[in-house]
Coordinates of C-alpha atoms in Angstrom, one line a residue:
M1 CA 126.4 114.3 80.9
A2 CA 124.5 112.2 83.0
L3 CA 126.0 108.7 84.0
I4 CA 124.2 106.1 84.0
V5 CA 124.1 102.6 85.0
Q6 CA 122.1 99.4 82.2
K7 CA 121.2 95.5 83.2
Y8 CA 120.8 93.5 81.0
G9 CA 118.9 90.2 81.9
G10 CA 119.8 87.2 80.5
T11 CA 117.0 86.2 77.9
S12 CA 117.8 90.0 76.3
V13 CA 121.6 88.7 75.6
G14 CA 119.5 84.9 74.6
S15 CA 121.3 85.0 70.9
V16 CA 124.2 87.1 69.4
E17 CA 120.8 89.2 67.4
R18 CA 119.9 90.4 70.5
I19 CA 123.2 91.3 72.1
Q20 CA 123.8 93.8 67.8
A21 CA 120.2 95.1 69.1
V22 CA 121.2 95.8 72.9
A23 CA 125.4 96.5 71.8
G24 CA 122.7 98.9 69.5
R25 CA 120.6 100.8 71.6
V26 CA 124.2 101.1 74.2
Y27 CA 125.5 102.8 71.0
K28 CA 122.8 105.1 71.1
T29 CA 122.6 106.1 74.0
V30 CA 126.7 107.1 74.5
Q31 CA 125.8 109.4 71.3
A32 CA 122.6 111.1 72.9
G33 CA 126.2 112.6 74.7
N34 CA 125.7 109.9 78.2
S35 CA 128.8 107.7 80.4
L36 CA 127.6 104.2 80.4
V37 CA 128.1 101.2 82.9
V38 CA 126.4 97.8 81.1
V39 CA 126.1 95.1 83.1
V40 CA 125.2 91.9 82.0
S41 CA 122.7 88.1 83.1
A42 CA 124.6 85.2 81.3
M43 CA 123.1 84.5 78.0
G44 CA 119.6 83.0 78.7
K45 CA 119.6 79.2 79.6
T46 CA 123.5 79.0 80.1
T47 CA 123.1 79.0 83.7
D48 CA 120.4 77.2 83.5
G49 CA 122.6 74.8 81.4
L50 CA 126.0 74.7 83.6
V51 CA 123.9 73.8 86.8
K52 CA 122.7 70.6 84.6
L53 CA 126.5 69.5 84.0
A54 CA 127.3 70.5 87.2
N55 CA 124.7 67.5 88.8
E56 CA 125.2 65.2 85.6
I57 CA 128.6 64.9 87.6
S58 CA 127.8 65.2 91.9
P59 CA 124.4 65.5 93.2
N60 CA 125.8 67.8 96.2
P61 CA 128.3 70.1 93.6
N62 CA 130.4 71.7 96.0
R63 CA 130.0 75.4 96.5
R64 CA 133.3 77.6 96.0
E65 CA 133.7 74.6 91.9
M66 CA 129.7 75.8 91.9
D67 CA 130.8 79.9 91.8
M68 CA 133.6 79.0 89.6
L69 CA 131.4 77.1 87.2
L70 CA 128.3 80.2 87.4
S71 CA 131.1 82.8 87.4
T72 CA 131.5 81.8 83.2
G73 CA 128.2 82.1 82.2
E74 CA 128.8 86.2 82.1
Q75 CA 131.8 85.8 80.6
V76 CA 130.9 85.3 77.4
T77 CA 127.9 88.2 77.3
I78 CA 130.6 90.8 78.4
A79 CA 133.3 89.4 75.8
L80 CA 130.7 89.5 72.8
L81 CA 129.1 92.7 73.5
S82 CA 132.3 95.0 74.7
M83 CA 132.8 93.3 70.8
A84 CA 129.7 94.1 68.8
L85 CA 130.1 97.9 71.0
Q86 CA 133.1 97.5 69.6
E87 CA 132.5 96.9 65.7
L88 CA 129.8 100.0 65.8
G89 CA 132.7 102.0 66.4
Q90 CA 132.0 102.6 70.4
P91 CA 134.9 102.5 72.6
A92 CA 134.5 99.7 75.3
I93 CA 135.9 97.0 77.9
S94 CA 134.7 93.8 78.9
M95 CA 135.7 93.5 82.9
T96 CA 134.4 90.5 85.8
G97 CA 133.1 91.2 89.4
A98 CA 136.6 90.7 90.3
Q99 CA 138.5 93.5 88.1
V100 CA 135.2 96.1 88.6
G101 CA 136.2 95.6 92.3
I102 CA 133.1 94.3 93.6
V103 CA 134.2 93.4 96.5
T104 CA 132.0 90.6 98.8
E105 CA 130.6 88.3 101.9
A106 CA 133.4 84.9 101.5
E107 CA 129.7 83.1 101.3
H108 CA 130.2 81.0 98.4
S109 CA 126.4 81.5 96.5
R110 CA 124.9 84.1 98.3
A111 CA 127.4 86.2 98.6
R112 CA 126.4 90.6 100.2
I113 CA 128.7 93.2 98.5
L114 CA 130.4 94.6 100.9
H115 CA 132.6 97.2 98.9
I116 CA 133.0 98.5 95.4
E117 CA 136.8 99.9 94.6
T118 CA 135.3 102.2 91.6
T119 CA 139.1 103.8 90.3
R120 CA 139.0 101.8 87.7
L121 CA 135.9 101.0 86.5
T122 CA 136.0 105.4 86.7
R123 CA 139.4 105.4 84.6
H124 CA 137.3 104.2 82.2
I125 CA 134.9 106.0 82.3
N126 CA 136.5 109.3 82.2
A127 CA 138.4 107.3 79.0
G128 CA 134.7 107.6 77.4
K129 CA 134.5 103.9 77.4
V130 CA 131.6 101.7 78.2
V131 CA 132.4 99.6 81.2
V132 CA 130.7 95.7 80.4
V133 CA 130.9 95.0 83.4
A134 CA 129.6 91.1 84.2
G135 CA 126.8 91.0 87.1
F136 CA 125.9 88.5 89.8
Q137 CA 129.7 87.5 90.7
G138 CA 132.5 89.1 92.8
T139 CA 135.4 87.8 94.8
S140 CA 135.6 88.1 98.2
N141 CA 138.5 90.3 100.5
A142 CA 140.2 87.8 102.4
G143 CA 142.9 87.5 100.5
E144 CA 142.4 84.6 99.3
M145 CA 140.4 86.3 96.0
E146 CA 138.2 83.4 96.2
I147 CA 135.6 84.2 93.8
T148 CA 132.0 84.8 94.6
T149 CA 128.3 84.8 93.3
L150 CA 125.2 87.1 95.3
G151 CA 123.2 84.4 94.3
R152 CA 119.5 84.1 92.7
G153 CA 118.8 88.0 90.7
G154 CA 123.2 88.6 91.6
S155 CA 122.7 90.7 87.9
D156 CA 120.2 93.5 88.8
T157 CA 122.0 93.6 93.4
S158 CA 125.5 94.0 91.0
A159 CA 124.0 97.1 89.1
V160 CA 122.5 98.8 91.3
A161 CA 125.5 98.2 93.8
I162 CA 127.9 99.7 91.0
A163 CA 125.4 102.7 90.7
A164 CA 125.5 104.1 94.1
A165 CA 129.0 103.2 94.3
L166 CA 129.6 105.4 91.6
G167 CA 127.3 108.0 92.1
A168 CA 125.6 107.8 88.9
S169 CA 122.4 109.4 87.4
F170 CA 120.5 106.9 87.4
C171 CA 120.2 102.7 87.1
E172 CA 117.9 100.8 84.0
I173 CA 116.5 97.5 84.3
Y174 CA 116.0 96.2 81.1
T175 CA 113.4 93.0 81.5
D176 CA 110.6 91.0 78.7
V177 CA 108.2 92.9 80.3
P178 CA 107.2 97.0 79.6
G179 CA 107.8 97.8 83.1
I180 CA 105.6 96.8 86.4
L181 CA 103.3 95.7 86.4
T182 CA 99.7 95.5 88.6
T183 CA 99.8 91.6 88.5
D184 CA 101.4 89.5 87.2
P185 CA 100.3 88.8 83.6
R186 CA 100.1 85.6 83.2
L187 CA 97.4 85.4 85.3
V188 CA 96.1 87.9 84.0
A189 CA 96.9 89.6 80.7
E190 CA 94.9 93.1 81.6
A191 CA 97.4 93.9 84.2
Q192 CA 98.3 97.0 83.4
L193 CA 102.1 99.3 84.0
I194 CA 102.7 101.6 86.2
D195 CA 104.2 104.8 85.7
A196 CA 106.6 104.8 89.4
I197 CA 106.2 102.9 92.4
T198 CA 108.1 103.8 95.5
C199 CA 110.5 102.0 96.5
N200 CA 108.6 100.9 99.7
E201 CA 106.1 99.0 97.4
M202 CA 108.4 97.9 95.4
L203 CA 110.2 96.3 98.4
E204 CA 107.0 94.9 99.6
L205 CA 106.2 93.5 96.0
A206 CA 109.7 91.8 95.0
S207 CA 109.6 90.1 98.8
L208 CA 106.3 88.8 97.9
G209 CA 107.5 87.1 94.2
A210 CA 107.5 89.4 92.0
K211 CA 110.3 89.0 89.8
V212 CA 110.9 91.8 87.8
L213 CA 113.2 92.6 89.9
H214 CA 115.4 91.3 93.3
P215 CA 114.7 93.1 96.6
R216 CA 118.2 93.2 97.6
A217 CA 118.1 95.2 93.9
V218 CA 115.4 97.1 95.5
E219 CA 116.8 97.9 99.4
I220 CA 120.6 98.9 97.8
A221 CA 118.7 101.5 96.1
R222 CA 116.2 102.7 98.6
N223 CA 119.1 103.4 101.5
Y224 CA 121.3 104.9 99.0
G225 CA 118.7 107.2 97.4
V226 CA 119.8 105.4 93.2
P227 CA 116.8 106.2 91.2
L228 CA 115.7 103.0 89.3
V229 CA 113.4 102.1 86.6
V230 CA 112.1 99.1 84.5
R231 CA 111.6 99.2 80.7
S232 CA 111.2 96.3 78.2
S233 CA 114.6 95.6 76.3
W234 CA 112.1 95.5 73.2
T235 CA 110.1 98.7 72.8
D236 CA 111.6 102.4 73.4
A237 CA 108.8 102.9 76.1
P238 CA 108.9 104.6 78.9
G239 CA 108.9 101.8 81.4
T240 CA 108.6 101.8 85.7
W241 CA 110.7 104.8 87.2
V242 CA 111.1 103.6 91.2
T243 CA 111.9 106.4 92.9
S244 CA 112.9 106.8 96.8
A245 CA 113.7 109.8 99.3
Q246 CA 116.2 111.6 99.5
P247 CA 118.4 108.6 101.5
Q248 CA 120.3 110.0 105.7
G249 CA 123.6 109.8 104.8
R250 CA 124.9 106.0 103.8
S251 CA 128.4 104.8 104.5
L252 CA 129.4 102.8 101.1
I253 CA 131.9 100.6 103.5
N254 CA 129.7 97.0 104.0
L255 CA 127.2 98.1 101.7
E256 CA 124.8 95.0 102.0
I257 CA 125.2 94.2 105.3
A258 CA 125.1 97.6 107.3
R259 CA 122.1 98.0 109.7
P260 CA 119.3 96.9 107.6
V261 CA 117.4 99.4 111.1
D262 CA 117.3 103.1 110.3
A263 CA 114.6 103.9 112.5
V264 CA 112.6 102.9 115.1
E265 CA 109.1 103.9 115.9
F266 CA 106.0 104.2 118.3
D267 CA 103.2 104.8 119.0
T268 CA 101.0 105.5 122.1
N269 CA 97.9 106.5 121.3
Q270 CA 96.2 102.7 120.1
A271 CA 93.7 100.5 121.4
K272 CA 92.4 97.0 120.6
V273 CA 89.7 95.1 119.2
A274 CA 89.7 91.5 119.4
L275 CA 86.2 89.4 118.1
L276 CA 87.5 85.5 119.8
R277 CA 85.9 82.5 118.2
V278 CA 84.6 83.9 115.2
P279 CA 82.9 81.2 112.5
D280 CA 85.9 79.5 110.5
K281 CA 84.3 80.9 106.4
P282 CA 84.1 82.7 103.5
G283 CA 82.5 86.2 104.2
V284 CA 83.2 87.0 107.5
A285 CA 85.9 89.3 107.7
A286 CA 83.9 91.1 105.2
R287 CA 81.0 91.6 107.1
L288 CA 82.8 92.4 109.9
F289 CA 85.6 95.4 108.1
G290 CA 82.7 96.3 105.5
E291 CA 80.3 97.8 109.0
I292 CA 83.8 98.7 110.1
S293 CA 84.7 100.4 106.2
R294 CA 80.9 102.1 106.2
Q295 CA 81.2 103.7 110.0
K296 CA 84.1 105.6 108.9
V297 CA 86.6 103.2 111.7
D298 CA 90.1 103.6 110.6
V299 CA 91.7 100.0 111.3
D300 CA 95.7 100.2 111.8
L301 CA 96.5 96.2 112.4
I302 CA 94.7 93.2 111.5
I303 CA 95.1 90.2 112.5
Q304 CA 93.0 87.0 111.8
S305 CA 94.7 83.8 113.5
I306 CA 94.3 80.4 112.9
H307 CA 92.9 77.7 115.8
E308 CA 91.9 74.7 116.3
G309 CA 88.7 73.1 115.1
N310 CA 86.0 75.6 112.9
S311 CA 86.5 78.8 114.6
N312 CA 89.1 82.3 114.3
D313 CA 90.3 85.0 116.3
I314 CA 90.3 88.4 113.9
A315 CA 91.6 91.0 116.3
F316 CA 92.0 95.0 115.0
T317 CA 94.1 98.0 116.2
V318 CA 92.5 101.2 116.0
T319 CA 93.4 105.2 118.0
T320 CA 92.1 106.0 121.0
P321 CA 89.3 109.1 120.3
I322 CA 87.2 106.7 117.6
L323 CA 87.9 103.2 120.4
K324 CA 84.5 103.5 121.0
R325 CA 82.8 104.1 117.9
A326 CA 85.0 101.1 116.8
E327 CA 83.3 98.6 119.8
A328 CA 80.2 99.6 119.1
V329 CA 80.7 98.4 115.4
A330 CA 82.0 95.3 116.7
A331 CA 79.3 94.6 119.3
A332 CA 76.3 94.9 116.6
I333 CA 78.7 93.4 114.0
A334 CA 79.1 89.9 116.4
P335 CA 75.5 88.6 116.9
A336 CA 75.1 88.2 113.1
L337 CA 78.2 86.2 113.4
R338 CA 77.3 83.9 115.5
N339 CA 75.5 79.8 114.4
P340 CA 71.7 80.9 114.3
S341 CA 71.1 78.4 116.2
N342 CA 73.0 79.2 118.9
P343 CA 72.6 82.6 119.3
K344 CA 73.6 82.4 123.4
S345 CA 77.4 80.6 122.8
D346 CA 80.3 82.1 123.5
E347 CA 80.9 82.9 119.9
A348 CA 82.2 85.9 118.3
E349 CA 82.5 87.8 122.2
V350 CA 84.4 91.6 121.5
M351 CA 87.5 91.5 124.0
L352 CA 89.0 95.8 124.7
E353 CA 91.6 96.7 126.0
H354 CA 93.3 99.8 126.6
N355 CA 97.0 100.6 127.4
I356 CA 98.7 99.4 124.1
A357 CA 101.3 101.1 122.8
K358 CA 102.6 99.9 119.1
V359 CA 106.5 99.9 119.1
S360 CA 108.2 98.6 115.6
I361 CA 111.4 98.9 113.9
A362 CA 111.7 100.3 110.2
G363 CA 114.1 99.9 107.3
A364 CA 115.0 97.8 104.7
G365 CA 115.0 94.0 103.2
M366 CA 113.3 92.8 107.1
I367 CA 112.4 89.1 105.6
G368 CA 115.6 88.4 104.2
R369 CA 117.4 88.3 106.8
P370 CA 115.9 85.8 110.0
G371 CA 117.9 87.6 112.2
V372 CA 116.7 91.1 112.2
A373 CA 113.0 90.3 113.7
A374 CA 114.7 87.6 115.9
K375 CA 116.9 90.2 117.4
M376 CA 113.7 93.1 117.3
F377 CA 111.9 90.0 119.9
A378 CA 115.1 88.9 121.7
T379 CA 116.2 92.8 122.7
L380 CA 112.3 93.2 123.9
A381 CA 112.7 89.5 126.0
E382 CA 115.5 90.8 127.6
V383 CA 113.8 93.8 129.4
G384 CA 110.7 91.8 130.6
V385 CA 107.9 93.0 128.0
N386 CA 106.1 90.7 126.7
I387 CA 104.4 91.0 123.3
Q388 CA 100.6 90.7 122.1
M389 CA 100.5 91.0 118.5
I390 CA 102.9 91.2 115.9
S391 CA 103.5 92.6 111.7
T392 CA 106.3 92.2 109.4
S393 CA 106.7 93.6 106.3
E394 CA 110.3 94.5 103.9
V395 CA 110.1 97.7 105.6
K396 CA 108.3 97.4 108.6
V397 CA 108.2 94.9 112.2
S398 CA 106.1 95.8 114.9
C399 CA 105.2 95.1 118.0
V400 CA 101.8 95.8 120.6
V401 CA 103.5 95.4 124.1
N402 CA 101.2 97.2 127.5
A403 CA 101.7 101.4 127.1
A404 CA 103.1 101.2 130.7
E405 CA 106.0 99.2 128.8
C406 CA 106.5 101.5 125.7
D407 CA 108.8 103.0 126.7
R408 CA 111.2 100.5 128.4
A409 CA 110.4 99.0 124.6
V410 CA 112.0 101.8 122.9
L411 CA 115.1 102.5 124.6
A412 CA 116.4 98.9 124.5
L413 CA 115.9 98.6 120.6
R414 CA 117.4 102.0 120.0
T415 CA 120.6 100.2 121.9
A416 CA 119.8 97.1 120.6
F417 CA 120.0 98.1 116.9
E418 CA 122.0 100.8 117.5
I419 CA 120.1 103.4 116.5
E420 CA 121.7 107.3 118.1
G421 CA 120.4 110.9 118.2
G422 CA 117.7 112.1 115.7
E423 CA 114.4 113.3 116.6
E424 CA 111.6 111.7 119.5
G425 CA 108.3 113.0 118.4
T426 CA 106.5 113.6 120.5
R427 CA 103.1 111.6 122.7
G428 CA 100.5 112.5 124.0
Q429 CA 97.0 112.9 121.4
G430 CA 99.6 111.9 118.6
G431 CA 100.6 109.4 120.0
Q432 CA 103.7 109.0 117.2
G433 CA 107.2 109.2 117.7
R434 CA 110.5 108.3 115.5
I435 CA 113.8 107.6 116.4
I436 CA 116.0 108.2 113.0
E437 CA 119.8 106.7 112.8
Q438 CA 122.2 109.0 112.7
T439 CA 124.9 107.9 109.6
S440 CA 127.8 108.2 108.3
P441 CA 128.4 111.1 105.0
L442 CA 128.5 109.2 102.2
S443 CA 132.2 108.5 101.0
S444 CA 132.8 111.0 98.1
P445 CA 130.9 111.6 95.0
S446 CA 131.3 110.9 91.4
P447 CA 133.1 114.0 89.0
L448 CA 130.4 112.9 86.7
S449 CA 127.0 115.3 87.4
P450 CA 124.6 112.9 88.8
L451 CA 120.9 114.4 87.0
S452 CA 117.9 115.3 89.7
S453 CA 115.7 112.3 90.7
P454 CA 111.8 111.9 89.4
S455 CA 108.9 113.5 91.6
P456 CA 108.6 111.5 93.9
L457 CA 103.9 109.6 94.0
S458 CA 101.7 112.2 93.6
P459 CA 99.2 112.8 97.2
S460 CA 96.2 111.6 94.5
S461 CA 98.0 107.9 93.6
P462 CA 95.4 104.5 93.7
P463 CA 95.2 103.1 97.2
V464 CA 96.6 100.0 95.9
R465 CA 99.5 100.4 93.4
G466 CA 100.1 96.2 93.0
V467 CA 98.7 92.4 94.0
A468 CA 100.7 89.5 94.3
L469 CA 100.4 86.0 94.8
D470 CA 102.8 84.1 96.7
L471 CA 102.3 80.5 95.8
N472 CA 105.8 78.8 97.0
Q473 CA 104.9 79.4 101.2
A474 CA 103.9 76.6 104.0
R475 CA 102.7 77.6 107.0
L476 CA 104.1 76.0 110.4
A477 CA 101.1 76.6 114.2
I478 CA 102.4 75.7 117.2
R479 CA 99.9 75.4 119.8
Q480 CA 99.9 76.0 123.1
L481 CA 103.1 78.3 123.3
P482 CA 103.5 79.5 126.5
D483 CA 102.5 83.7 126.5
R484 CA 105.2 84.9 128.4
P485 CA 108.1 87.0 127.6
G486 CA 110.9 85.5 125.2
M487 CA 109.1 82.8 123.7
A488 CA 108.7 84.4 120.6
A489 CA 113.0 85.8 120.7
K490 CA 113.9 82.0 121.6
L491 CA 111.5 80.2 118.2
F492 CA 112.5 83.0 115.7
G493 CA 116.0 83.3 116.7
L494 CA 115.9 79.1 116.4
L495 CA 114.8 79.2 112.5
A496 CA 117.3 82.3 112.4
Q497 CA 120.2 80.1 113.0
H498 CA 119.4 78.3 110.3
N499 CA 118.9 81.0 107.9
I500 CA 115.4 79.8 107.7
S501 CA 113.2 83.8 106.5
V502 CA 109.9 84.4 107.8
D503 CA 107.0 86.1 106.9
M504 CA 103.3 87.0 108.2
I505 CA 103.8 86.4 112.2
I506 CA 100.4 85.5 114.0
Q507 CA 99.8 85.3 117.1
S508 CA 95.8 83.6 118.3
Q509 CA 93.5 86.5 120.6
R510 CA 92.4 84.0 123.6
C511 CA 94.1 82.5 126.1
R512 CA 94.3 79.2 127.4
V513 CA 95.4 78.1 130.7
I514 CA 97.2 74.9 131.4
D515 CA 99.2 73.5 134.7
G516 CA 98.2 76.6 135.3
V517 CA 100.9 78.6 132.6
P518 CA 99.2 81.1 130.0
R519 CA 99.6 79.5 126.1
R520 CA 98.6 80.7 123.5
D521 CA 98.7 79.5 119.5
I522 CA 101.5 81.0 117.3
A523 CA 101.0 80.6 113.3
F524 CA 103.8 81.8 110.9
T525 CA 104.2 80.9 107.2
V526 CA 108.1 80.6 105.4
S527 CA 109.7 79.6 102.0
R528 CA 107.8 76.5 101.2
I529 CA 111.7 74.3 100.4
D530 CA 112.3 75.5 104.6
G531 CA 108.7 74.0 105.9
E532 CA 110.2 70.9 106.1
S533 CA 112.8 71.6 108.2
A534 CA 111.4 73.7 110.1
K535 CA 109.3 71.6 111.6
E536 CA 111.5 69.0 112.6
M537 CA 114.0 71.3 114.0
L538 CA 110.7 72.5 116.1
T539 CA 109.4 69.9 116.9
Q540 CA 112.7 68.4 118.5
V541 CA 113.2 71.4 120.5
A542 CA 109.2 71.5 121.7
A543 CA 108.9 68.9 124.9
E544 CA 112.0 72.0 125.6
L545 CA 110.6 74.8 125.7
G546 CA 107.1 74.2 126.9
W547 CA 105.0 73.9 124.0
G548 CA 103.2 71.6 122.0
E549 CA 102.3 69.9 118.7
V550 CA 103.8 71.7 115.3
V551 CA 101.6 71.5 112.3
L552 CA 102.6 72.0 108.9
D553 CA 100.1 72.9 105.7
S554 CA 102.2 73.4 102.6
A555 CA 98.8 74.3 100.7
I556 CA 98.5 77.3 100.9
A557 CA 99.0 80.6 99.3
K558 CA 99.3 84.4 100.4
V559 CA 97.6 87.0 98.2
S560 CA 98.4 90.4 98.8
I561 CA 98.0 94.4 97.7
V562 CA 100.0 96.9 98.6
G563 CA 99.9 100.2 98.5
A564 CA 101.1 103.8 100.2
G565 CA 97.9 105.3 98.7
M566 CA 95.7 102.7 101.2
V567 CA 97.0 104.4 105.2
G568 CA 93.5 106.6 106.3
Q569 CA 91.1 104.4 103.8
P570 CA 89.3 102.8 105.5
G571 CA 87.0 100.5 103.0
V572 CA 90.5 98.6 101.6
A573 CA 90.8 95.9 103.7
A574 CA 86.5 95.3 103.2
K575 CA 86.9 95.6 99.6
M576 CA 89.7 92.9 99.8
F577 CA 87.5 90.3 102.5
E578 CA 84.6 91.0 99.9
A579 CA 86.2 90.1 96.7
L580 CA 86.7 87.5 98.0
A581 CA 83.9 86.7 100.1
Q582 CA 82.4 86.9 96.3
H583 CA 83.7 83.7 94.9
Q584 CA 83.4 82.0 98.8
I585 CA 86.9 82.1 99.3
N586 CA 87.6 81.4 102.1
I587 CA 90.2 83.4 104.5
Q588 CA 92.7 81.6 106.6
M589 CA 95.7 84.4 107.8
I590 CA 95.3 88.0 107.6
A591 CA 98.4 90.8 108.4
T592 CA 98.6 93.6 107.5
S593 CA 101.0 96.4 107.7
E594 CA 100.4 100.5 106.6
I595 CA 100.8 99.2 103.6
K596 CA 100.6 95.9 103.0
I597 CA 97.8 93.2 103.7
S598 CA 97.8 89.7 102.9
C599 CA 95.7 86.9 103.5
V600 CA 96.5 83.1 103.5
V601 CA 93.9 80.9 100.8
A602 CA 94.2 77.3 100.2
Q603 CA 96.6 76.8 97.2
E604 CA 93.9 75.2 95.0
E605 CA 91.9 79.1 95.4
G606 CA 94.2 81.8 94.7
V607 CA 94.9 82.4 91.0
K608 CA 90.9 83.3 91.8
A609 CA 91.4 84.9 94.8
L610 CA 94.3 87.4 93.1
Q611 CA 92.6 87.5 89.7
A612 CA 88.9 88.2 92.1
I613 CA 91.1 91.4 94.0
H614 CA 93.0 92.9 91.0
A615 CA 89.3 93.1 88.7
A616 CA 88.1 94.4 92.4
F617 CA 90.7 96.6 92.7
G618 CA 89.6 98.1 89.1
L619 CA 93.5 98.4 88.4
A620 CA 93.2 95.6 84.4
G621 CA 94.1 97.7 81.7
S622 CA 92.5 97.8 78.3
E623 CA 95.5 96.3 76.4
K624 CA 97.2 93.0 76.9
V625 CA 100.3 92.2 78.1
V626 CA 102.2 89.3 76.3
V627 CA 105.5 88.2 78.0
P628 CA 108.6 86.9 75.1
A629 CA 108.9 83.7 75.3

């Protein structure tokens, strides 16, 4: 007998008829011999209607009262679904978040789950009842019993957290689409279903705007090894499995706020190649990385930074043994990138740097927790380690530093993030090491036996699993930031204090000395709604911290490819850049991690860029996906 947690969103329970259809599906699952917990959202547009009512009363309603108001929507759904199940002869009971025992931070409208008291839940399950739970809500444990809500995507978060707490066999997320698709079917009708995807890949896609699953839900699934499956509410199609590696034992106390970092990694076998002052026009990155791909040069990190004027810097890292080959490719392609009318200019200057190391922190939910990267930068600053390059993703933040400072950096990061024990790996030719968190064991398992997780993806998985477009970002550029340890820590620490999450971070490669101080530009992206406030805050402290003008650009789009199979595939980046070049789409910024490549383009070219890249990787299927209204 399996214990299954099912979650149904607002459209799935948007009418009495749809609630009855859900009850039929639930009843069928129970009749097959399974135990069930069902988590539901408010019906249809109920939450939007409640927000509208509140705004008619107050232009800035109190957050506590908003939680009191919005939590009522799910209570309607749970009662109706429980009644519908009882009409089918299936024992059922509806329970609010508080009644289930979902205990959260005392933070209204965006609380994180601390733990779940499962005693009452388990009693009802063992009595043969379907427990119908109100998603999106919990209660604080500060003695006040305050009703709290979890924020956007809260019902997904509730469902996966309950599955983790109960040791459920798996968690099913029912939605409008047949599963996780290669891209948004509203932008590419031929987007195809992905049969299986890893939690790390899904975390990246979710953070990039894929709305099928919320990043917090995927983060919990990854941390606790909960198998997830995303299915359509309207069909019996198998959907998409989201798989994770067997997790290290992790306590269910502080479920969502436990340490986000579970490993420190390092690679001393790295070198950097940079081309300075390359023309800012379509096709430059395609020509460079096309040639790199043809020469079978495997690239690790890639960054393209922005500058005043009409030129950019492009830098990439390679392993030390192939540095000479990478240098030869860069030197050969550089003349072709220069202005033909002035071939002896300083355009496309090739710069090499040996003796560098990449130091990384790995975990889940890095971008969604603005303090994590800031803490890494502050830790490196405290021990005098200067950061040369930065790469960020949902599962890893990496910094390129001087190789001589690698040991100092790793030791400091281990201490700061409380990474104890584990295995350090070896240096030398391999150059890579990994220090893994040793955590406390899981709490007592549920008496209900879980099924085995689905098998992980096969080694033959395609290099790119999905393409995502984010039209809700803005770019901030800070000119003439002093190039010394601690500046990144101050900058991103300030943003973290104001709860502003940063996505892409690009440091320029060229350095200008002004009044005896070496300076670089730095650019980063934030959510568009945070753009103006971030600019104002950073401008206010510019003189005090010694940096120059703060420039905001809200007319950008970020298009990204995600896939665990792109590791060790030198042609993937080249194919992405070539697809953009063929459509005369100029790349303004590039940032990569192991399983993600992101490009910033002009906002008006975002949809065209997504469609071009999706086609270039052959991700389209033969059938069109229609999203129900």
